[in-house]
């Protein structure tokens, strides 16, 4: 029977106001093929919003914070497949979030390796220097002085 294993990670740093990328790798480490739909559910933490999900043979959609990706690809023993999940990073994700995903299919013999979590540090955008206005006035005007004596 199949035994699906999921590994969740992210690529690079995630910054508020930019898109971030999670990778979800699914493997069949069991002795038999899958016989039905393979489903990955990723419940995004507050502050992250689904933008898109893609992977060979996968269809992804979201309702609120719950992203669901499905494929009817047969996972033979040793078969691996990946999903790239793009998220928008909002202020509510700062300073850290933990993303969690789980894979399922009919007949999976071991559920302990189906979920995975990925603690993610969220950065604030780099502060850019704002030019300051320089007061302008008549240039080269001598300052009057008086000698008292």
C-alpha positions as protocol buffer text, in pm:
chain_id: "A"
residue {
  index: 1
  type: UNK
  ca { x: 0 y: 0 z: 0 }
}
residue {
  index: 2
  type: UNK
  ca { x: 104 y: 364 z: -40 }
}
residue {
  index: 3
  type: UNK
  ca { x: 267 y: 569 z: 235 }
}
residue {
  index: 4
  type: UNK
  ca { x: 280 y: 937 z: 142 }
}
residue {
  index: 5
  type: UNK
  ca { x: 539 y: 1164 z: 302 }
}
residue {
  index: 6
  type: UNK
  ca { x: 524 y: 1545 z: 290 }
}
residue {
  index: 7
  type: UNK
  ca { x: 804 y: 1796 z: 338 }
}
residue {
  index: 8
  type: UNK
  ca { x: 729 y: 2170 z: 361 }
}
residue {
  index: 9
  type: UNK
  ca { x: 984 y: 2451 z: 328 }
}
residue {
  index: 10
  type: UNK
  ca { x: 1024 y: 2806 z: 203 }
}
residue {
  index: 11
  type: UNK
  ca { x: 1261 y: 2975 z: -39 }
}
residue {
  index: 12
  type: UNK
  ca { x: 1462 y: 3274 z: 79 }
}
residue {
  index: 13
  type: UNK
  ca { x: 1348 y: 3540 z: 322 }
}
residue {
  index: 14
  type: UNK
  ca { x: 988 y: 3659 z: 342 }
}
residue {
  index: 15
  type: UNK
  ca { x: 924 y: 4032 z: 365 }
}
residue {
  index: 16
  type: UNK
  ca { x: 605 y: 4224 z: 439 }
}
residue {
  index: 17
  type: UNK
  ca { x: 456 y: 4368 z: 120 }
}
residue {
  index: 18
  type: UNK
  ca { x: 620 y: 4110 z: -107 }
}
residue {
  index: 19
  type: UNK
  ca { x: 534 y: 3760 z: -225 }
}
residue {
  index: 20
  type: UNK
  ca { x: 690 y: 3459 z: -57 }
}
residue {
  index: 21
  type: UNK
  ca { x: 736 y: 3104 z: -189 }
}
residue {
  index: 22
  type: UNK
  ca { x: 671 y: 2776 z: -8 }
}
residue {
  index: 23
  type: UNK
  ca { x: 770 y: 2440 z: -155 }
}
residue {
  index: 24
  type: UNK
  ca { x: 572 y: 2127 z: -77 }
}
residue {
  index: 25
  type: UNK
  ca { x: 736 y: 1798 z: -170 }
}
residue {
  index: 26
  type: UNK
  ca { x: 526 y: 1480 z: -167 }
}
residue {
  index: 27
  type: UNK
  ca { x: 678 y: 1132 z: -197 }
}
residue {
  index: 28
  type: UNK
  ca { x: 543 y: 779 z: -185 }
}
residue {
  index: 29
  type: UNK
  ca { x: 773 y: 592 z: 54 }
}
residue {
  index: 30
  type: UNK
  ca { x: 538 y: 292 z: 72 }
}
residue {
  index: 31
  type: UNK
  ca { x: 538 y: -37 z: -112 }
}
residue {
  index: 32
  type: UNK
  ca { x: 237 y: 19 z: -337 }
}
residue {
  index: 33
  type: UNK
  ca { x: 88 y: 284 z: -567 }
}
residue {
  index: 34
  type: UNK
  ca { x: -182 y: 535 z: -482 }
}
residue {
  index: 35
  type: UNK
  ca { x: -523 y: 439 z: -617 }
}
residue {
  index: 36
  type: UNK
  ca { x: -710 y: 765 z: -589 }
}
residue {
  index: 37
  type: UNK
  ca { x: -677 y: 1140 z: -564 }
}
residue {
  index: 38
  type: UNK
  ca { x: -382 y: 1277 z: -366 }
}
residue {
  index: 39
  type: UNK
  ca { x: -476 y: 1589 z: -166 }
}
residue {
  index: 40
  type: UNK
  ca { x: -252 y: 1846 z: 3 }
}
residue {
  index: 41
  type: UNK
  ca { x: -418 y: 2093 z: 242 }
}
residue {
  index: 42
  type: UNK
  ca { x: -215 y: 2393 z: 360 }
}
residue {
  index: 43
  type: UNK
  ca { x: -384 y: 2616 z: 616 }
}
residue {
  index: 44
  type: UNK
  ca { x: -201 y: 2946 z: 583 }
}
residue {
  index: 45
  type: UNK
  ca { x: -130 y: 3135 z: 904 }
}
residue {
  index: 46
  type: UNK
  ca { x: -274 y: 3483 z: 959 }
}
residue {
  index: 47
  type: UNK
  ca { x: -89 y: 3745 z: 757 }
}
residue {
  index: 48
  type: UNK
  ca { x: -27 y: 3518 z: 457 }
}
residue {
  index: 49
  type: UNK
  ca { x: -266 y: 3520 z: 161 }
}
residue {
  index: 50
  type: UNK
  ca { x: -283 y: 3268 z: -124 }
}
residue {
  index: 51
  type: UNK
  ca { x: -162 y: 3405 z: -459 }
}
residue {
  index: 52
  type: UNK
  ca { x: -109 y: 3089 z: -665 }
}
residue {
  index: 53
  type: UNK
  ca { x: -13 y: 2724 z: -650 }
}
residue {
  index: 54
  type: UNK
  ca { x: 144 y: 2516 z: -924 }
}
residue {
  index: 55
  type: UNK
  ca { x: 310 y: 2184 z: -986 }
}
residue {
  index: 56
  type: UNK
  ca { x: 308 y: 1921 z: -1258 }
}
residue {
  index: 57
  type: UNK
  ca { x: -37 y: 1759 z: -1249 }
}
residue {
  index: 58
  type: UNK
  ca { x: -155 y: 1959 z: -946 }
}
residue {
  index: 59
  type: UNK
  ca { x: -461 y: 2187 z: -930 }
}
residue {
  index: 60
  type: UNK
  ca { x: -463 y: 2438 z: -642 }
}
residue {
  index: 61
  type: UNK
  ca { x: -732 y: 2670 z: -508 }
}
residue {
  index: 62
  type: UNK
  ca { x: -806 y: 2850 z: -184 }
}
residue {
  index: 63
  type: UNK
  ca { x: -1103 y: 2932 z: 33 }
}
residue {
  index: 64
  type: UNK
  ca { x: -995 y: 3186 z: 292 }
}
residue {
  index: 65
  type: UNK
  ca { x: -673 y: 3064 z: 456 }
}
residue {
  index: 66
  type: UNK
  ca { x: -721 y: 2701 z: 341 }
}
residue {
  index: 67
  type: UNK
  ca { x: -531 y: 2607 z: 25 }
}
residue {
  index: 68
  type: UNK
  ca { x: -619 y: 2273 z: -133 }
}
residue {
  index: 69
  type: UNK
  ca { x: -409 y: 2111 z: -406 }
}
residue {
  index: 70
  type: UNK
  ca { x: -515 y: 1785 z: -573 }
}
residue {
  index: 71
  type: UNK
  ca { x: -378 y: 1549 z: -834 }
}
residue {
  index: 72
  type: UNK
  ca { x: -498 y: 1222 z: -982 }
}
residue {
  index: 73
  type: UNK
  ca { x: -141 y: 1130 z: -1076 }
}
residue {
  index: 74
  type: UNK
  ca { x: -57 y: 776 z: -961 }
}
residue {
  index: 75
  type: UNK
  ca { x: 225 y: 787 z: -705 }
}
residue {
  index: 76
  type: UNK
  ca { x: 414 y: 462 z: -758 }
}
residue {
  index: 77
  type: UNK
  ca { x: 666 y: 362 z: -487 }
}
residue {
  index: 78
  type: UNK
  ca { x: 951 y: 617 z: -490 }
}
residue {
  index: 79
  type: UNK
  ca { x: 755 y: 874 z: -696 }
}
residue {
  index: 80
  type: UNK
  ca { x: 803 y: 1239 z: -592 }
}
residue {
  index: 81
  type: UNK
  ca { x: 613 y: 1552 z: -690 }
}
residue {
  index: 82
  type: UNK
  ca { x: 641 y: 1918 z: -588 }
}
residue {
  index: 83
  type: UNK
  ca { x: 407 y: 2212 z: -547 }
}
residue {
  index: 84
  type: UNK
  ca { x: 518 y: 2575 z: -541 }
}
residue {
  index: 85
  type: UNK
  ca { x: 284 y: 2789 z: -332 }
}
residue {
  index: 86
  type: UNK
  ca { x: 309 y: 3167 z: -373 }
}
residue {
  index: 87
  type: UNK
  ca { x: 175 y: 3378 z: -86 }
}
residue {
  index: 88
  type: UNK
  ca { x: 140 y: 3751 z: -26 }
}
residue {
  index: 89
  type: UNK
  ca { x: 307 y: 3850 z: 301 }
}
residue {
  index: 90
  type: UNK
  ca { x: 108 y: 4097 z: 510 }
}
residue {
  index: 91
  type: UNK
  ca { x: 177 y: 4294 z: 828 }
}
residue {
  index: 92
  type: UNK
  ca { x: -13 y: 4036 z: 1034 }
}
residue {
  index: 93
  type: UNK
  ca { x: 256 y: 3774 z: 967 }
}
residue {
  index: 94
  type: UNK
  ca { x: 527 y: 3973 z: 1150 }
}
residue {
  index: 95
  type: UNK
  ca { x: 755 y: 3864 z: 1324 }
}
residue {
  index: 96
  type: UNK
  ca { x: 709 y: 3488 z: 1265 }
}
residue {
  index: 97
  type: UNK
  ca { x: 451 y: 3241 z: 1141 }
}
residue {
  index: 98
  type: UNK
  ca { x: 440 y: 2862 z: 1123 }
}
residue {
  index: 99
  type: UNK
  ca { x: 290 y: 2722 z: 805 }
}
residue {
  index: 100
  type: UNK
  ca { x: 142 y: 2370 z: 822 }
}
residue {
  index: 101
  type: UNK
  ca { x: 49 y: 2134 z: 538 }
}
residue {
  index: 102
  type: UNK
  ca { x: -79 y: 1775 z: 529 }
}
residue {
  index: 103
  type: UNK
  ca { x: -110 y: 1518 z: 249 }
}
residue {
  index: 104
  type: UNK
  ca { x: -374 y: 1246 z: 226 }
}
residue {
  index: 105
  type: UNK
  ca { x: -488 y: 969 z: -4 }
}
residue {
  index: 106
  type: UNK
  ca { x: -704 y: 658 z: 29 }
}
residue {
  index: 107
  type: UNK
  ca { x: -520 y: 361 z: 178 }
}
residue {
  index: 108
  type: UNK
  ca { x: -220 y: 554 z: 318 }
}
residue {
  index: 109
  type: UNK
  ca { x: -73 y: 314 z: 575 }
}
residue {
  index: 110
  type: UNK
  ca { x: 112 y: 565 z: 796 }
}
residue {
  index: 111
  type: UNK
  ca { x: -29 y: 907 z: 879 }
}
residue {
  index: 112
  type: UNK
  ca { x: 256 y: 1024 z: 1108 }
}
residue {
  index: 113
  type: UNK
  ca { x: 464 y: 1146 z: 810 }
}
residue {
  index: 114
  type: UNK
  ca { x: 173 y: 1316 z: 633 }
}
residue {
  index: 115
  type: UNK
  ca { x: 193 y: 1662 z: 802 }
}
residue {
  index: 116
  type: UNK
  ca { x: 486 y: 1899 z: 819 }
}
residue {
  index: 117
  type: UNK
  ca { x: 536 y: 2251 z: 951 }
}
residue {
  index: 118
  type: UNK
  ca { x: 771 y: 2530 z: 854 }
}
residue {
  index: 119
  type: UNK
  ca { x: 853 y: 2812 z: 1100 }
}
residue {
  index: 120
  type: UNK
  ca { x: 908 y: 3125 z: 890 }
}
residue {
  index: 121
  type: UNK
  ca { x: 1070 y: 3451 z: 996 }
}
residue {
  index: 122
  type: UNK
  ca { x: 900 y: 3756 z: 846 }
}
residue {
  index: 123
  type: UNK
  ca { x: 1106 y: 4070 z: 786 }
}
residue {
  index: 124
  type: UNK
  ca { x: 995 y: 4429 z: 764 }
}
residue {
  index: 125
  type: UNK
  ca { x: 1084 y: 4605 z: 438 }
}
residue {
  index: 126
  type: UNK
  ca { x: 1422 y: 4779 z: 434 }
}
residue {
  index: 127
  type: UNK
  ca { x: 1394 y: 5143 z: 531 }
}
residue {
  index: 128
  type: UNK
  ca { x: 1498 y: 5374 z: 253 }
}
residue {
  index: 129
  type: UNK
  ca { x: 1651 y: 5713 z: 327 }
}
residue {
  index: 130
  type: UNK
  ca { x: 1412 y: 5999 z: 262 }
}
residue {
  index: 131
  type: UNK
  ca { x: 1581 y: 6310 z: 127 }
}
residue {
  index: 132
  type: UNK
  ca { x: 1534 y: 6605 z: 356 }
}
residue {
  index: 133
  type: UNK
  ca { x: 1459 y: 6950 z: 221 }
}
residue {
  index: 134
  type: UNK
  ca { x: 1739 y: 7203 z: 253 }
}
residue {
  index: 135
  type: UNK
  ca { x: 1619 y: 7554 z: 338 }
}
residue {
  index: 136
  type: UNK
  ca { x: 1695 y: 7789 z: 58 }
}
residue {
  index: 137
  type: UNK
  ca { x: 1760 y: 8157 z: 88 }
}
residue {
  index: 138
  type: UNK
  ca { x: 1960 y: 8427 z: -80 }
}
residue {
  index: 139
  type: UNK
  ca { x: 2305 y: 8288 z: -132 }
}
residue {
  index: 140
  type: UNK
  ca { x: 2614 y: 8492 z: -51 }
}
residue {
  index: 141
  type: UNK
  ca { x: 2427 y: 8767 z: 129 }
}
residue {
  index: 142
  type: UNK
  ca { x: 2664 y: 8924 z: 382 }
}
residue {
  index: 143
  type: UNK
  ca { x: 2542 y: 8942 z: 736 }
}
residue {
  index: 144
  type: UNK
  ca { x: 2531 y: 9308 z: 848 }
}
residue {
  index: 145
  type: UNK
  ca { x: 2747 y: 9389 z: 1144 }
}
residue {
  index: 146
  type: UNK
  ca { x: 2783 y: 9701 z: 1352 }
}
residue {
  index: 147
  type: UNK
  ca { x: 3075 y: 9823 z: 1550 }
}
residue {
  index: 148
  type: UNK
  ca { x: 2987 y: 10013 z: 1860 }
}
residue {
  index: 149
  type: UNK
  ca { x: 3259 y: 10222 z: 2004 }
}
